[in-house]
CSV table of C-alpha atoms in Angstrom, one decimal:
chain,number,residue,atom,x,y,z
O,238,MET,CA,28.5,-9.7,26.5
O,239,LEU,CA,29.8,-13.4,26.8
O,240,PRO,CA,26.9,-15.4,28.1
O,241,GLY,CA,28.1,-15.9,31.9
O,242,THR,CA,28.3,-13.0,33.0
O,243,ALA,CA,26.1,-12.1,35.9
O,244,ALA,CA,22.9,-11.2,36.1
O,245,PRO,CA,21.4,-7.5,35.3
O,246,HIS,CA,20.6,-5.4,38.4
O,247,ALA,CA,18.3,-3.4,36.6
O,248,LYS,CA,14.0,-4.4,36.4
O,249,LEU,CA,14.3,-4.6,32.3
O,250,GLY,CA,10.7,-7.0,31.8
O,251,VAL,CA,12.6,-9.6,30.5
O,252,PRO,CA,13.9,-12.8,31.2
O,253,SER,CA,17.0,-13.2,33.6
O,254,VAL,CA,18.6,-15.6,30.9
O,255,VAL,CA,18.6,-12.7,27.9
O,256,ARG,CA,21.8,-11.6,27.8
O,257,ALA,CA,21.4,-8.9,25.5
O,258,LEU,CA,19.0,-6.7,23.0
O,259,LEU,CA,18.6,-6.3,19.5
O,260,PHE,CA,16.4,-3.2,18.8
O,261,ASP,CA,14.1,-2.3,15.9
O,262,LEU,CA,14.8,1.9,14.6
O,263,ASP,CA,11.6,3.6,12.9
O,264,GLY,CA,9.3,3.5,16.0
O,265,VAL,CA,10.9,1.7,18.7
O,266,LEU,CA,13.8,4.3,18.8
O,267,THR,CA,13.1,7.4,16.8
O,268,GLN,CA,9.9,9.0,15.9
O,269,THR,CA,10.6,8.6,12.0
O,270,ALA,CA,7.9,5.9,10.9
O,271,VAL,CA,5.8,8.6,10.2
O,272,VAL,CA,8.5,10.6,7.8
O,273,HIS,CA,8.7,6.9,6.1
O,274,ALA,CA,5.6,6.9,5.8
O,275,ALA,CA,5.0,10.3,4.3
O,276,ALA,CA,7.6,8.9,2.5
O,277,TRP,CA,6.2,6.1,0.5
O,278,LYS,CA,1.7,8.1,0.9
O,279,GLN,CA,3.6,10.8,-2.1
O,280,ALA,CA,5.8,8.1,-4.5
O,281,PHE,CA,2.8,5.7,-3.9
O,282,ASP,CA,0.3,8.3,-5.3
O,283,GLU,CA,2.5,9.2,-7.7
O,284,HIS,CA,2.5,6.5,-9.0
O,285,LEU,CA,-1.3,5.6,-9.4
O,286,ARG,CA,-2.1,8.9,-11.3
O,287,ALA,CA,0.2,8.5,-13.7
O,288,ARG,CA,-1.3,5.0,-14.0
O,289,GLY,CA,-4.6,7.0,-14.6
O,290,GLY,CA,-8.2,5.2,-14.3
O,291,PRO,CA,-9.7,5.5,-10.1
O,292,PHE,CA,-7.2,7.2,-7.9
O,293,VAL,CA,-7.3,4.7,-4.4
O,294,PRO,CA,-4.2,6.2,-1.9
O,295,PHE,CA,-2.0,5.1,-0.1
O,296,ASP,CA,-3.6,5.6,3.5
O,297,VAL,CA,-0.5,5.7,5.8
O,298,ALA,CA,-2.4,4.5,8.9
O,299,ALA,CA,-3.4,0.9,7.0
O,300,ASP,CA,-1.1,0.6,4.0
O,301,TYR,CA,1.7,1.3,5.6
O,302,GLU,CA,0.7,-1.3,8.7
O,303,HIS,CA,0.0,-4.1,6.2
O,304,HIS,CA,2.7,-3.6,3.1
O,305,VAL,CA,5.8,-1.7,3.9
O,306,ASP,CA,6.6,-1.3,7.9
O,307,GLY,CA,9.5,-2.8,8.3
O,308,LYS,CA,10.4,-4.5,5.5
O,309,PRO,CA,13.3,-2.9,3.1
O,310,ARG,CA,12.2,-0.3,0.1
O,311,ILE,CA,11.9,-2.9,-3.0
O,312,GLU,CA,10.4,-5.2,-1.1
O,313,GLY,CA,7.4,-3.0,0.8
O,314,ALA,CA,7.1,-1.7,-3.0
O,315,ARG,CA,6.2,-4.4,-4.2
O,316,ALA,CA,3.9,-5.8,-1.6
O,317,PHE,CA,1.9,-2.6,-1.4
O,318,LEU,CA,1.6,-2.7,-5.6
O,319,ALA,CA,0.5,-6.5,-5.9
O,320,ALA,CA,-1.6,-5.9,-3.0
O,321,ARG,CA,-3.4,-3.6,-5.7
O,322,GLY,CA,-3.0,-5.3,-8.1
O,323,ILE,CA,-0.2,-4.1,-10.1
O,324,VAL,CA,2.7,-6.0,-11.2
O,325,LEU,CA,6.0,-3.7,-12.3
O,326,PRO,CA,9.2,-4.8,-13.5
O,327,GLU,CA,12.2,-5.3,-11.2
O,328,GLY,CA,13.9,-2.6,-12.9
O,329,ASP,CA,17.4,-1.6,-11.2
O,330,HIS,CA,19.7,0.5,-9.6
O,331,THR,CA,19.7,2.7,-12.8
O,332,ASP,CA,15.9,3.5,-13.2
O,333,PRO,CA,15.8,7.4,-11.9
O,334,PRO,CA,13.8,8.2,-9.5
O,335,GLY,CA,9.5,7.6,-9.2
O,336,ALA,CA,10.4,5.1,-13.8
O,337,PRO,CA,7.0,2.6,-13.4
O,338,THR,CA,9.7,-0.1,-12.0
O,339,LEU,CA,9.9,-1.2,-8.2
O,340,HIS,CA,13.6,0.5,-9.0
O,341,GLY,CA,12.1,3.3,-9.7
O,342,VAL,CA,9.1,3.5,-7.3
O,343,ALA,CA,11.9,2.8,-4.1
O,344,ARG,CA,14.5,5.0,-5.1
O,345,ARG,CA,11.6,7.8,-5.0
O,346,LYS,CA,10.6,7.2,-1.5
O,347,ASN,CA,14.4,6.9,-1.4
O,348,ASP,CA,15.0,10.6,-2.2
O,349,LEU,CA,11.9,11.7,-0.5
O,350,LEU,CA,12.8,10.4,3.0
O,351,VAL,CA,16.4,11.9,2.5
O,352,GLU,CA,14.4,15.7,1.9
O,353,LEU,CA,11.9,14.7,5.2
O,354,LEU,CA,15.2,13.5,7.0
O,355,HIS,CA,17.0,17.0,6.4
O,356,ALA,CA,13.9,19.5,7.0
O,357,ARG,CA,13.3,18.1,10.8
O,358,PRO,CA,15.6,17.0,13.5
O,359,ILE,CA,14.9,13.4,14.3
O,360,ALA,CA,12.5,13.0,17.7
O,361,THR,CA,12.9,10.2,20.1
O,362,TYR,CA,11.3,8.0,22.0
O,363,GLU,CA,12.1,9.0,25.7
O,364,GLY,CA,11.4,5.9,27.3
O,365,SER,CA,13.3,4.2,24.7
O,366,VAL,CA,16.5,5.6,25.1
O,367,ARG,CA,16.2,5.2,29.1
O,368,TYR,CA,15.8,1.9,29.1
O,369,VAL,CA,18.6,1.0,26.5
O,370,ARG,CA,20.8,3.2,29.8
O,371,ALA,CA,19.3,1.4,31.9
O,372,ALA,CA,20.1,-1.9,29.5
O,373,ARG,CA,23.8,-0.6,29.5
O,374,ALA,CA,23.9,-0.2,33.0
O,375,ALA,CA,23.1,-3.6,33.7
O,376,GLY,CA,25.9,-4.9,31.3
O,377,LEU,CA,23.7,-5.8,28.4
O,378,GLY,CA,24.7,-5.6,24.8
O,379,THR,CA,22.4,-3.2,22.4
O,380,ALA,CA,22.1,-3.5,18.6
O,381,VAL,CA,20.2,-2.1,16.1
O,382,VAL,CA,18.1,-4.0,13.5
O,383,SER,CA,17.2,-2.2,10.8
O,384,SER,CA,15.6,-2.3,7.2
O,385,SER,CA,16.8,1.6,6.3
O,386,GLU,CA,20.0,2.8,4.8
O,387,HIS,CA,19.8,5.4,6.6
O,388,CYS,CA,20.3,4.2,10.4
O,389,ARG,CA,23.3,5.8,11.2
O,390,GLU,CA,22.3,9.3,10.5
O,391,ILE,CA,19.0,9.3,11.5
O,392,LEU,CA,21.1,7.6,14.8
O,393,ALA,CA,23.7,10.1,14.5
O,394,SER,CA,20.3,13.1,14.1
O,395,ALA,CA,18.4,11.8,17.6
O,396,GLY,CA,22.0,11.9,19.4
O,397,ILE,CA,21.9,7.9,20.3
O,398,GLU,CA,24.3,6.4,17.8
O,399,HIS,CA,27.0,5.9,21.0
O,400,LEU,CA,24.2,3.8,23.0
O,401,PHE,CA,24.9,0.6,20.3
O,402,ASP,CA,27.1,-2.0,20.0
O,403,VAL,CA,26.0,-3.1,17.2
O,404,ARG,CA,24.5,-1.6,14.1
O,405,VAL,CA,22.8,-4.0,11.0
O,406,ASP,CA,21.3,-1.3,9.0
O,407,GLY,CA,20.4,-1.8,5.3
O,408,ILE,CA,23.5,-1.6,3.7
O,409,VAL,CA,25.2,-3.8,6.5
O,410,ALA,CA,22.3,-6.3,5.0
O,411,ALA,CA,23.0,-5.6,1.3
O,412,ALA,CA,27.0,-6.3,1.9
O,413,GLN,CA,26.4,-9.5,3.2
O,414,HIS,CA,22.6,-10.9,1.2
O,415,LEU,CA,20.7,-10.9,4.2
O,416,ALA,CA,17.4,-11.3,4.0
O,417,GLY,CA,15.1,-8.1,5.1
O,418,LYS,CA,12.5,-9.2,8.1
O,419,PRO,CA,10.3,-10.6,8.8
O,420,ALA,CA,13.4,-13.5,7.8
O,421,PRO,CA,15.4,-13.7,11.0
O,422,ASP,CA,18.9,-12.7,9.1
O,423,THR,CA,19.7,-9.8,10.4
O,424,PHE,CA,18.4,-10.3,13.9
O,425,LEU,CA,20.5,-13.6,13.9
O,426,GLU,CA,23.4,-11.2,12.9
O,427,ALA,CA,23.5,-8.6,15.3
O,428,ALA,CA,23.5,-11.7,17.4
O,429,HIS,CA,25.9,-12.3,16.4
O,430,ALA,CA,28.2,-10.0,16.4
O,431,LEU,CA,27.1,-9.7,20.3
O,432,ALA,CA,28.9,-12.8,20.6
O,433,VAL,CA,24.7,-14.0,22.3
O,434,GLU,CA,23.0,-17.1,21.0
O,435,PRO,CA,19.7,-16.0,20.0
O,436,SER,CA,18.1,-17.7,22.3
O,437,ARG,CA,19.9,-15.4,25.4
O,438,ALA,CA,19.1,-12.2,23.3
O,439,ALA,CA,15.2,-10.3,23.5
O,440,VAL,CA,14.1,-8.3,20.4
O,441,PHE,CA,12.2,-5.1,20.1
O,442,GLU,CA,9.5,-4.6,17.3
O,443,ASP,CA,6.8,-2.2,16.4
O,444,ALA,CA,6.0,-4.2,13.8
O,445,LEU,CA,4.4,-7.1,12.1
O,446,ALA,CA,7.0,-8.0,10.3
O,447,GLY,CA,9.7,-7.4,12.5
O,448,VAL,CA,8.2,-9.3,14.8
O,449,GLU,CA,8.0,-12.1,12.6
O,450,ALA,CA,11.1,-12.1,12.5
O,451,GLY,CA,12.3,-12.4,16.6
O,452,ARG,CA,9.5,-15.2,16.1
O,453,ALA,CA,11.2,-16.8,13.4
O,454,GLY,CA,15.1,-16.9,14.3
O,455,HIS,CA,14.3,-18.4,18.2
O,456,PHE,CA,14.4,-15.7,20.3
O,457,GLY,CA,14.6,-16.4,23.7
O,458,PHE,CA,12.4,-12.9,24.0
O,459,VAL,CA,10.0,-11.2,22.0
O,460,VAL,CA,8.5,-7.7,22.7
O,461,GLY,CA,6.0,-5.7,20.6
O,462,VAL,CA,6.0,-2.1,20.8
O,463,ASP,CA,2.7,-0.9,20.4
O,464,ARG,CA,2.7,2.8,18.7
O,465,VAL,CA,-1.0,2.7,16.9
O,466,GLY,CA,-3.3,0.3,18.9
O,467,HIS,CA,-2.5,-3.4,16.8
O,468,ALA,CA,-2.2,-5.0,20.1
O,469,ALA,CA,-3.1,-8.0,19.4
O,470,ALA,CA,-2.0,-8.1,16.0
O,471,LEU,CA,1.4,-7.8,17.6
O,472,ARG,CA,0.7,-10.6,20.0
O,473,SER,CA,-0.8,-12.3,16.5
O,474,HIS,CA,2.3,-12.7,14.9
O,475,GLY,CA,4.8,-13.2,17.3
O,476,ALA,CA,4.9,-11.0,19.9
O,477,ASP,CA,5.7,-12.6,24.2
O,478,VAL,CA,3.9,-9.6,24.9
O,479,VAL,CA,3.4,-5.9,24.4
O,480,VAL,CA,4.0,-2.6,25.8
O,481,ASP,CA,3.3,0.8,24.7
O,482,ASP,CA,6.1,2.3,26.0
O,483,LEU,CA,9.6,1.0,26.8
O,484,SER,CA,9.5,2.5,30.0
O,485,ALA,CA,6.5,0.4,31.0
O,486,LEU,CA,9.1,-3.0,31.0
O,487,LEU,CA,10.9,-0.4,33.7
O,488,ASP,CA,8.3,-0.9,36.3
O,489,VAL,CA,8.2,-4.7,35.5
């Protein structure tokens, strides 16, 4: 939607100046965050065991949220391992999955993720789908902004690919050399593709890095989606409002 079009006809819980909505995928639209966390845990725990010494496993709650949630795979691997005092060589895309490099650990995680995605149907958050449908009915542009290279596959599996005008994912980010969250680059690209200024777009994120990206990009409104009880952290990282489900915004 272009700036200057009619105001929304539905109550969407965002300022009337907002003309486009930019949604994170995992944890906001689809229930794939738990799958990502499981894949990360297996990949990291395998690496930690192989190193020998005291074994402290990856914590799917604390470690996932603080180190890998919302980030590109390489950056997530780097952040978690650094927190454990582990510095691995970067390596490159030719490293085999599980090799003792950042690319090796990241590739192992990706392989595990693909296995898990194929093993079960992708579930959505019903309230989020209802919200996106209401937004489209009101004439707002919609985009998915995700670091995942499997974004399109996940959207198609969940049956919601048709609800979004623009998709900026890990594949797009790599092709256009866009920095990952918490940098705002991918959200800015989505706003540009929808032909709206950032000040007229709203960001919807469940990850702290994503909320930081929304604030760093000077977007008109940042909505934190609290699925795991970290509302205070979402607010402190820049969310204008925090809800536990997007359907709550339809009642504002």
